[in-house]
mmCIF file of the C-alpha atoms, coordinates in Angstrom:
data_MODEL
# 
_entry.id   MODEL 
# 
loop_
_atom_site.group_PDB 
_atom_site.id 
_atom_site.type_symbol 
_atom_site.label_atom_id 
_atom_site.label_alt_id 
_atom_site.label_comp_id 
_atom_site.label_asym_id 
_atom_site.label_entity_id 
_atom_site.label_seq_id 
_atom_site.pdbx_PDB_ins_code 
_atom_site.Cartn_x 
_atom_site.Cartn_y 
_atom_site.Cartn_z 
_atom_site.occupancy 
_atom_site.B_iso_or_equiv 
_atom_site.pdbx_formal_charge 
_atom_site.auth_seq_id 
_atom_site.auth_comp_id 
_atom_site.auth_asym_id 
_atom_site.auth_atom_id 
_atom_site.pdbx_PDB_model_num 
ATOM 1   C CA . UNK A 1 1   ? -40.366 79.889  209.468 1.00 0.00 ? 1   UNK A CA 1 
ATOM 2   C CA . UNK A 1 2   ? -38.480 81.422  212.409 1.00 0.00 ? 2   UNK A CA 1 
ATOM 3   C CA . UNK A 1 3   ? -36.162 84.353  211.777 1.00 0.00 ? 3   UNK A CA 1 
ATOM 4   C CA . UNK A 1 4   ? -33.646 85.441  214.374 1.00 0.00 ? 4   UNK A CA 1 
ATOM 5   C CA . UNK A 1 5   ? -32.326 88.945  213.697 1.00 0.00 ? 5   UNK A CA 1 
ATOM 6   C CA . UNK A 1 6   ? -29.457 88.945  216.168 1.00 0.00 ? 6   UNK A CA 1 
ATOM 7   C CA . UNK A 1 7   ? -26.258 86.952  215.777 1.00 0.00 ? 7   UNK A CA 1 
ATOM 8   C CA . UNK A 1 8   ? -25.169 86.909  219.401 1.00 0.00 ? 8   UNK A CA 1 
ATOM 9   C CA . UNK A 1 9   ? -25.216 88.741  222.690 1.00 0.00 ? 9   UNK A CA 1 
ATOM 10  C CA . UNK A 1 10  ? -22.019 90.542  223.622 1.00 0.00 ? 10  UNK A CA 1 
ATOM 11  C CA . UNK A 1 11  ? -23.326 91.806  226.972 1.00 0.00 ? 11  UNK A CA 1 
ATOM 12  C CA . UNK A 1 12  ? -26.226 90.688  229.136 1.00 0.00 ? 12  UNK A CA 1 
ATOM 13  C CA . UNK A 1 13  ? -27.006 91.950  232.641 1.00 0.00 ? 13  UNK A CA 1 
ATOM 14  C CA . UNK A 1 14  ? -30.198 90.321  233.884 1.00 0.00 ? 14  UNK A CA 1 
ATOM 15  C CA . UNK A 1 15  ? -32.824 92.888  234.875 1.00 0.00 ? 15  UNK A CA 1 
ATOM 16  C CA . UNK A 1 16  ? -30.791 95.793  233.522 1.00 0.00 ? 16  UNK A CA 1 
ATOM 17  C CA . UNK A 1 17  ? -29.572 95.827  229.926 1.00 0.00 ? 17  UNK A CA 1 
ATOM 18  C CA . UNK A 1 18  ? -28.393 93.752  226.994 1.00 0.00 ? 18  UNK A CA 1 
ATOM 19  C CA . UNK A 1 19  ? -26.295 94.323  223.913 1.00 0.00 ? 19  UNK A CA 1 
ATOM 20  C CA . UNK A 1 20  ? -26.470 92.132  220.815 1.00 0.00 ? 20  UNK A CA 1 
ATOM 21  C CA . UNK A 1 21  ? -24.921 92.306  217.372 1.00 0.00 ? 21  UNK A CA 1 
ATOM 22  C CA . UNK A 1 22  ? -26.167 91.573  213.878 1.00 0.00 ? 22  UNK A CA 1 
ATOM 23  C CA . UNK A 1 23  ? -23.745 91.309  210.983 1.00 0.00 ? 23  UNK A CA 1 
ATOM 24  C CA . UNK A 1 24  ? -25.342 92.539  207.772 1.00 0.00 ? 24  UNK A CA 1 
ATOM 25  C CA . UNK A 1 25  ? -24.246 90.421  204.806 1.00 0.00 ? 25  UNK A CA 1 
ATOM 26  C CA . UNK A 1 26  ? -25.151 90.083  201.138 1.00 0.00 ? 26  UNK A CA 1 
ATOM 27  C CA . UNK A 1 27  ? -25.906 86.412  201.780 1.00 0.00 ? 27  UNK A CA 1 
ATOM 28  C CA . UNK A 1 28  ? -29.271 87.534  203.197 1.00 0.00 ? 28  UNK A CA 1 
ATOM 29  C CA . UNK A 1 29  ? -31.927 87.228  200.483 1.00 0.00 ? 29  UNK A CA 1 
ATOM 30  C CA . UNK A 1 30  ? -33.907 90.309  201.524 1.00 0.00 ? 30  UNK A CA 1 
ATOM 31  C CA . UNK A 1 31  ? -30.947 92.567  200.700 1.00 0.00 ? 31  UNK A CA 1 
ATOM 32  C CA . UNK A 1 32  ? -31.085 91.651  197.012 1.00 0.00 ? 32  UNK A CA 1 
ATOM 33  C CA . UNK A 1 33  ? -34.489 93.290  196.620 1.00 0.00 ? 33  UNK A CA 1 
ATOM 34  C CA . UNK A 1 34  ? -34.224 96.093  199.181 1.00 0.00 ? 34  UNK A CA 1 
ATOM 35  C CA . UNK A 1 35  ? -33.144 98.110  197.244 1.00 0.00 ? 35  UNK A CA 1 
ATOM 36  C CA . UNK A 1 36  ? -31.827 96.903  193.859 1.00 0.00 ? 36  UNK A CA 1 
ATOM 37  C CA . UNK A 1 37  ? -28.430 98.503  193.314 1.00 0.00 ? 37  UNK A CA 1 
ATOM 38  C CA . UNK A 1 38  ? -28.306 99.857  196.894 1.00 0.00 ? 38  UNK A CA 1 
ATOM 39  C CA . UNK A 1 39  ? -28.815 97.018  199.371 1.00 0.00 ? 39  UNK A CA 1 
ATOM 40  C CA . UNK A 1 40  ? -30.022 98.336  202.729 1.00 0.00 ? 40  UNK A CA 1 
ATOM 41  C CA . UNK A 1 41  ? -31.149 96.422  205.828 1.00 0.00 ? 41  UNK A CA 1 
ATOM 42  C CA . UNK A 1 42  ? -34.925 97.005  206.054 1.00 0.00 ? 42  UNK A CA 1 
ATOM 43  C CA . UNK A 1 43  ? -35.961 99.151  209.007 1.00 0.00 ? 43  UNK A CA 1 
ATOM 44  C CA . UNK A 1 44  ? -38.614 96.618  209.989 1.00 0.00 ? 44  UNK A CA 1 
ATOM 45  C CA . UNK A 1 45  ? -35.918 93.947  210.403 1.00 0.00 ? 45  UNK A CA 1 
ATOM 46  C CA . UNK A 1 46  ? -33.747 96.272  212.477 1.00 0.00 ? 46  UNK A CA 1 
ATOM 47  C CA . UNK A 1 47  ? -36.808 96.908  214.654 1.00 0.00 ? 47  UNK A CA 1 
ATOM 48  C CA . UNK A 1 48  ? -37.257 93.150  215.006 1.00 0.00 ? 48  UNK A CA 1 
ATOM 49  C CA . UNK A 1 49  ? -33.606 92.760  216.055 1.00 0.00 ? 49  UNK A CA 1 
ATOM 50  C CA . UNK A 1 50  ? -34.038 95.434  218.723 1.00 0.00 ? 50  UNK A CA 1 
ATOM 51  C CA . UNK A 1 51  ? -37.291 93.774  219.835 1.00 0.00 ? 51  UNK A CA 1 
ATOM 52  C CA . UNK A 1 52  ? -35.627 90.365  220.091 1.00 0.00 ? 52  UNK A CA 1 
ATOM 53  C CA . UNK A 1 53  ? -32.826 91.856  222.187 1.00 0.00 ? 53  UNK A CA 1 
ATOM 54  C CA . UNK A 1 54  ? -35.299 93.596  224.520 1.00 0.00 ? 54  UNK A CA 1 
ATOM 55  C CA . UNK A 1 55  ? -37.794 90.725  224.601 1.00 0.00 ? 55  UNK A CA 1 
ATOM 56  C CA . UNK A 1 56  ? -35.171 88.230  225.715 1.00 0.00 ? 56  UNK A CA 1 
ATOM 57  C CA . UNK A 1 57  ? -33.958 90.716  228.348 1.00 0.00 ? 57  UNK A CA 1 
ATOM 58  C CA . UNK A 1 58  ? -37.486 91.026  229.746 1.00 0.00 ? 58  UNK A CA 1 
ATOM 59  C CA . UNK A 1 59  ? -38.200 87.298  229.504 1.00 0.00 ? 59  UNK A CA 1 
ATOM 60  C CA . UNK A 1 60  ? -35.062 86.400  231.466 1.00 0.00 ? 60  UNK A CA 1 
ATOM 61  C CA . UNK A 1 61  ? -36.207 88.576  234.420 1.00 0.00 ? 61  UNK A CA 1 
ATOM 62  C CA . UNK A 1 62  ? -38.917 85.977  235.167 1.00 0.00 ? 62  UNK A CA 1 
ATOM 63  C CA . UNK A 1 63  ? -36.914 82.991  233.873 1.00 0.00 ? 63  UNK A CA 1 
ATOM 64  C CA . UNK A 1 64  ? -39.323 82.796  230.909 1.00 0.00 ? 64  UNK A CA 1 
ATOM 65  C CA . UNK A 1 65  ? -42.287 81.826  233.078 1.00 0.00 ? 65  UNK A CA 1 
ATOM 66  C CA . UNK A 1 66  ? -44.372 83.985  230.752 1.00 0.00 ? 66  UNK A CA 1 
ATOM 67  C CA . UNK A 1 67  ? -44.473 84.036  226.997 1.00 0.00 ? 67  UNK A CA 1 
ATOM 68  C CA . UNK A 1 68  ? -43.303 87.532  226.015 1.00 0.00 ? 68  UNK A CA 1 
ATOM 69  C CA . UNK A 1 69  ? -44.858 89.115  222.937 1.00 0.00 ? 69  UNK A CA 1 
ATOM 70  C CA . UNK A 1 70  ? -44.354 92.501  221.343 1.00 0.00 ? 70  UNK A CA 1 
ATOM 71  C CA . UNK A 1 71  ? -47.372 94.647  222.236 1.00 0.00 ? 71  UNK A CA 1 
ATOM 72  C CA . UNK A 1 72  ? -46.561 98.027  220.662 1.00 0.00 ? 72  UNK A CA 1 
ATOM 73  C CA . UNK A 1 73  ? -43.857 100.370 219.520 1.00 0.00 ? 73  UNK A CA 1 
ATOM 74  C CA . UNK A 1 74  ? -44.864 103.759 220.927 1.00 0.00 ? 74  UNK A CA 1 
ATOM 75  C CA . UNK A 1 75  ? -41.740 105.530 219.692 1.00 0.00 ? 75  UNK A CA 1 
ATOM 76  C CA . UNK A 1 76  ? -39.120 104.653 217.075 1.00 0.00 ? 76  UNK A CA 1 
ATOM 77  C CA . UNK A 1 77  ? -36.914 106.945 215.003 1.00 0.00 ? 77  UNK A CA 1 
ATOM 78  C CA . UNK A 1 78  ? -34.607 105.788 212.218 1.00 0.00 ? 78  UNK A CA 1 
ATOM 79  C CA . UNK A 1 79  ? -31.673 108.133 211.668 1.00 0.00 ? 79  UNK A CA 1 
ATOM 80  C CA . UNK A 1 80  ? -29.559 106.185 209.194 1.00 0.00 ? 80  UNK A CA 1 
ATOM 81  C CA . UNK A 1 81  ? -29.202 102.820 207.450 1.00 0.00 ? 81  UNK A CA 1 
ATOM 82  C CA . UNK A 1 82  ? -27.109 99.658  207.560 1.00 0.00 ? 82  UNK A CA 1 
ATOM 83  C CA . UNK A 1 83  ? -25.556 98.095  204.476 1.00 0.00 ? 83  UNK A CA 1 
ATOM 84  C CA . UNK A 1 84  ? -23.725 94.800  203.816 1.00 0.00 ? 84  UNK A CA 1 
ATOM 85  C CA . UNK A 1 85  ? -20.457 94.763  205.726 1.00 0.00 ? 85  UNK A CA 1 
ATOM 86  C CA . UNK A 1 86  ? -21.894 96.739  208.654 1.00 0.00 ? 86  UNK A CA 1 
ATOM 87  C CA . UNK A 1 87  ? -22.248 95.340  212.143 1.00 0.00 ? 87  UNK A CA 1 
ATOM 88  C CA . UNK A 1 88  ? -25.387 96.550  213.884 1.00 0.00 ? 88  UNK A CA 1 
ATOM 89  C CA . UNK A 1 89  ? -25.159 96.782  217.657 1.00 0.00 ? 89  UNK A CA 1 
ATOM 90  C CA . UNK A 1 90  ? -28.535 96.615  219.382 1.00 0.00 ? 90  UNK A CA 1 
ATOM 91  C CA . UNK A 1 91  ? -28.771 97.902  222.950 1.00 0.00 ? 91  UNK A CA 1 
ATOM 92  C CA . UNK A 1 92  ? -31.836 97.374  225.130 1.00 0.00 ? 92  UNK A CA 1 
ATOM 93  C CA . UNK A 1 93  ? -32.289 98.934  228.573 1.00 0.00 ? 93  UNK A CA 1 
ATOM 94  C CA . UNK A 1 94  ? -35.064 97.577  230.787 1.00 0.00 ? 94  UNK A CA 1 
ATOM 95  C CA . UNK A 1 95  ? -37.224 100.520 231.906 1.00 0.00 ? 95  UNK A CA 1 
ATOM 96  C CA . UNK A 1 96  ? -40.183 98.705  233.430 1.00 0.00 ? 96  UNK A CA 1 
ATOM 97  C CA . UNK A 1 97  ? -40.929 95.085  234.315 1.00 0.00 ? 97  UNK A CA 1 
ATOM 98  C CA . UNK A 1 98  ? -44.337 94.171  235.724 1.00 0.00 ? 98  UNK A CA 1 
ATOM 99  C CA . UNK A 1 99  ? -46.411 91.000  235.994 1.00 0.00 ? 99  UNK A CA 1 
ATOM 100 C CA . UNK A 1 100 ? -48.339 91.988  232.846 1.00 0.00 ? 100 UNK A CA 1 
ATOM 101 C CA . UNK A 1 101 ? -45.290 92.924  230.734 1.00 0.00 ? 101 UNK A CA 1 
ATOM 102 C CA . UNK A 1 102 ? -42.635 95.579  230.443 1.00 0.00 ? 102 UNK A CA 1 
ATOM 103 C CA . UNK A 1 103 ? -40.902 98.251  228.410 1.00 0.00 ? 103 UNK A CA 1 
ATOM 104 C CA . UNK A 1 104 ? -37.395 98.718  227.041 1.00 0.00 ? 104 UNK A CA 1 
ATOM 105 C CA . UNK A 1 105 ? -35.517 101.617 225.520 1.00 0.00 ? 105 UNK A CA 1 
ATOM 106 C CA . UNK A 1 106 ? -33.567 100.484 222.480 1.00 0.00 ? 106 UNK A CA 1 
ATOM 107 C CA . UNK A 1 107 ? -30.845 101.799 220.211 1.00 0.00 ? 107 UNK A CA 1 
ATOM 108 C CA . UNK A 1 108 ? -29.140 100.512 217.086 1.00 0.00 ? 108 UNK A CA 1 
ATOM 109 C CA . UNK A 1 109 ? -25.659 101.684 216.123 1.00 0.00 ? 109 UNK A CA 1 
ATOM 110 C CA . UNK A 1 110 ? -23.177 100.994 213.359 1.00 0.00 ? 110 UNK A CA 1 
ATOM 111 C CA . UNK A 1 111 ? -19.926 101.851 215.064 1.00 0.00 ? 111 UNK A CA 1 
ATOM 112 C CA . UNK A 1 112 ? -20.507 105.251 216.682 1.00 0.00 ? 112 UNK A CA 1 
ATOM 113 C CA . UNK A 1 113 ? -23.278 106.171 214.211 1.00 0.00 ? 113 UNK A CA 1 
ATOM 114 C CA . UNK A 1 114 ? -26.795 106.086 215.672 1.00 0.00 ? 114 UNK A CA 1 
ATOM 115 C CA . UNK A 1 115 ? -29.070 104.208 213.274 1.00 0.00 ? 115 UNK A CA 1 
ATOM 116 C CA . UNK A 1 116 ? -32.284 104.025 215.345 1.00 0.00 ? 116 UNK A CA 1 
ATOM 117 C CA . UNK A 1 117 ? -33.670 104.568 218.811 1.00 0.00 ? 117 UNK A CA 1 
ATOM 118 C CA . UNK A 1 118 ? -37.015 104.211 220.530 1.00 0.00 ? 118 UNK A CA 1 
ATOM 119 C CA . UNK A 1 119 ? -39.206 102.350 222.988 1.00 0.00 ? 119 UNK A CA 1 
ATOM 120 C CA . UNK A 1 120 ? -40.822 98.915  222.782 1.00 0.00 ? 120 UNK A CA 1 
ATOM 121 C CA . UNK A 1 121 ? -43.609 97.602  225.010 1.00 0.00 ? 121 UNK A CA 1 
ATOM 122 C CA . UNK A 1 122 ? -44.077 93.868  225.625 1.00 0.00 ? 122 UNK A CA 1 
ATOM 123 C CA . UNK A 1 123 ? -46.940 91.887  227.122 1.00 0.00 ? 123 UNK A CA 1 
ATOM 124 C CA . UNK A 1 124 ? -46.803 88.616  229.050 1.00 0.00 ? 124 UNK A CA 1 
ATOM 125 C CA . UNK A 1 125 ? -49.145 85.865  227.933 1.00 0.00 ? 125 UNK A CA 1 
ATOM 126 C CA . UNK A 1 126 ? -49.700 82.864  230.168 1.00 0.00 ? 126 UNK A CA 1 
ATOM 127 C CA . UNK A 1 127 ? -50.906 79.612  228.656 1.00 0.00 ? 127 UNK A CA 1 
ATOM 128 C CA . UNK A 1 128 ? -53.914 79.483  231.008 1.00 0.00 ? 128 UNK A CA 1 
ATOM 129 C CA . UNK A 1 129 ? -54.933 83.038  230.126 1.00 0.00 ? 129 UNK A CA 1 
ATOM 130 C CA . UNK A 1 130 ? -54.823 82.206  226.427 1.00 0.00 ? 130 UNK A CA 1 
ATOM 131 C CA . UNK A 1 131 ? -57.962 80.090  226.514 1.00 0.00 ? 131 UNK A CA 1 
ATOM 132 C CA . UNK A 1 132 ? -56.576 77.160  228.463 1.00 0.00 ? 132 UNK A CA 1 
ATOM 133 C CA . UNK A 1 133 ? -54.887 75.673  225.421 1.00 0.00 ? 133 UNK A CA 1 
ATOM 134 C CA . UNK A 1 134 ? -51.222 74.963  224.982 1.00 0.00 ? 134 UNK A CA 1 
ATOM 135 C CA . UNK A 1 135 ? -49.332 77.884  223.437 1.00 0.00 ? 135 UNK A CA 1 
ATOM 136 C CA . UNK A 1 136 ? -46.942 76.800  220.715 1.00 0.00 ? 136 UNK A CA 1 
ATOM 137 C CA . UNK A 1 137 ? -43.872 78.745  221.848 1.00 0.00 ? 137 UNK A CA 1 
ATOM 138 C CA . UNK A 1 138 ? -42.116 78.329  218.512 1.00 0.00 ? 138 UNK A CA 1 
ATOM 139 C CA . UNK A 1 139 ? -44.461 81.043  217.226 1.00 0.00 ? 139 UNK A CA 1 
ATOM 140 C CA . UNK A 1 140 ? -43.336 83.474  219.923 1.00 0.00 ? 140 UNK A CA 1 
ATOM 141 C CA . UNK A 1 141 ? -39.892 84.986  219.551 1.00 0.00 ? 141 UNK A CA 1 
ATOM 142 C CA . UNK A 1 142 ? -39.237 85.920  223.173 1.00 0.00 ? 142 UNK A CA 1 
ATOM 143 C CA . UNK A 1 143 ? -39.476 82.522  224.844 1.00 0.00 ? 143 UNK A CA 1 
ATOM 144 C CA . UNK A 1 144 ? -37.084 80.099  226.480 1.00 0.00 ? 144 UNK A CA 1 
ATOM 145 C CA . UNK A 1 145 ? -36.435 78.515  223.079 1.00 0.00 ? 145 UNK A CA 1 
ATOM 146 C CA . UNK A 1 146 ? -34.054 81.410  222.330 1.00 0.00 ? 146 UNK A CA 1 
ATOM 147 C CA . UNK A 1 147 ? -31.866 80.854  225.379 1.00 0.00 ? 147 UNK A CA 1 
ATOM 148 C CA . UNK A 1 148 ? -29.322 79.180  223.092 1.00 0.00 ? 148 UNK A CA 1 
ATOM 149 C CA . UNK A 1 149 ? -28.688 82.559  221.471 1.00 0.00 ? 149 UNK A CA 1 
ATOM 150 C CA . UNK A 1 150 ? -27.534 83.853  224.853 1.00 0.00 ? 150 UNK A CA 1 
ATOM 151 C CA . UNK A 1 151 ? -25.039 81.016  225.414 1.00 0.00 ? 151 UNK A CA 1 
ATOM 152 C CA . UNK A 1 152 ? -22.418 82.476  223.072 1.00 0.00 ? 152 UNK A CA 1 
ATOM 153 C CA . UNK A 1 153 ? -22.623 85.840  224.823 1.00 0.00 ? 153 UNK A CA 1 
ATOM 154 C CA . UNK A 1 154 ? -22.167 84.179  228.206 1.00 0.00 ? 154 UNK A CA 1 
ATOM 155 C CA . UNK A 1 155 ? -19.061 82.373  227.010 1.00 0.00 ? 155 UNK A CA 1 
ATOM 156 C CA . UNK A 1 156 ? -17.196 85.651  226.588 1.00 0.00 ? 156 UNK A CA 1 
ATOM 157 C CA . UNK A 1 157 ? -14.755 84.314  224.020 1.00 0.00 ? 157 UNK A CA 1 
ATOM 158 C CA . UNK A 1 158 ? -17.421 83.585  221.409 1.00 0.00 ? 158 UNK A CA 1 
ATOM 159 C CA . UNK A 1 159 ? -16.045 80.099  220.894 1.00 0.00 ? 159 UNK A CA 1 
ATOM 160 C CA . UNK A 1 160 ? -17.176 77.830  223.718 1.00 0.00 ? 160 UNK A CA 1 
ATOM 161 C CA . UNK A 1 161 ? -20.769 78.201  224.917 1.00 0.00 ? 161 UNK A CA 1 
ATOM 162 C CA . UNK A 1 162 ? -21.346 77.637  228.606 1.00 0.00 ? 162 UNK A CA 1 
ATOM 163 C CA . UNK A 1 163 ? -23.824 74.914  229.604 1.00 0.00 ? 163 UNK A CA 1 
# 
């Protein structure tokens, strides 16, 4: 099953930076068990939201001619938490984009409060380099299949996606 951990982009500058939001709600099943009596957005899911923001930013640089996968997280610090009712704002800044992949600096905020910051490294995988077989892009988060997530952010008003 595919999980998308961003709700929409609120800013997207190709080749530079992106900003996405995630509304944390009690309707999300994982919050009922993490932690009982004190629901908190798991850090691993916040990391995934930051990675999705940065991975789409990197993928768009090459018009998704490569499948972008998360390669490593060399640095990540969690300073705080997010609870139901909070809106997480993920910011990704493109630091390096090369034919073999790239790196982004990321931050997560709730309002002015810094929740997390770090670096994420991505690798490009071409279908031919992956053994000549067809890569099933639905198993890769940072592919052209997620371009629909960007449409709302492009619209500006959040109501009418641009074609």
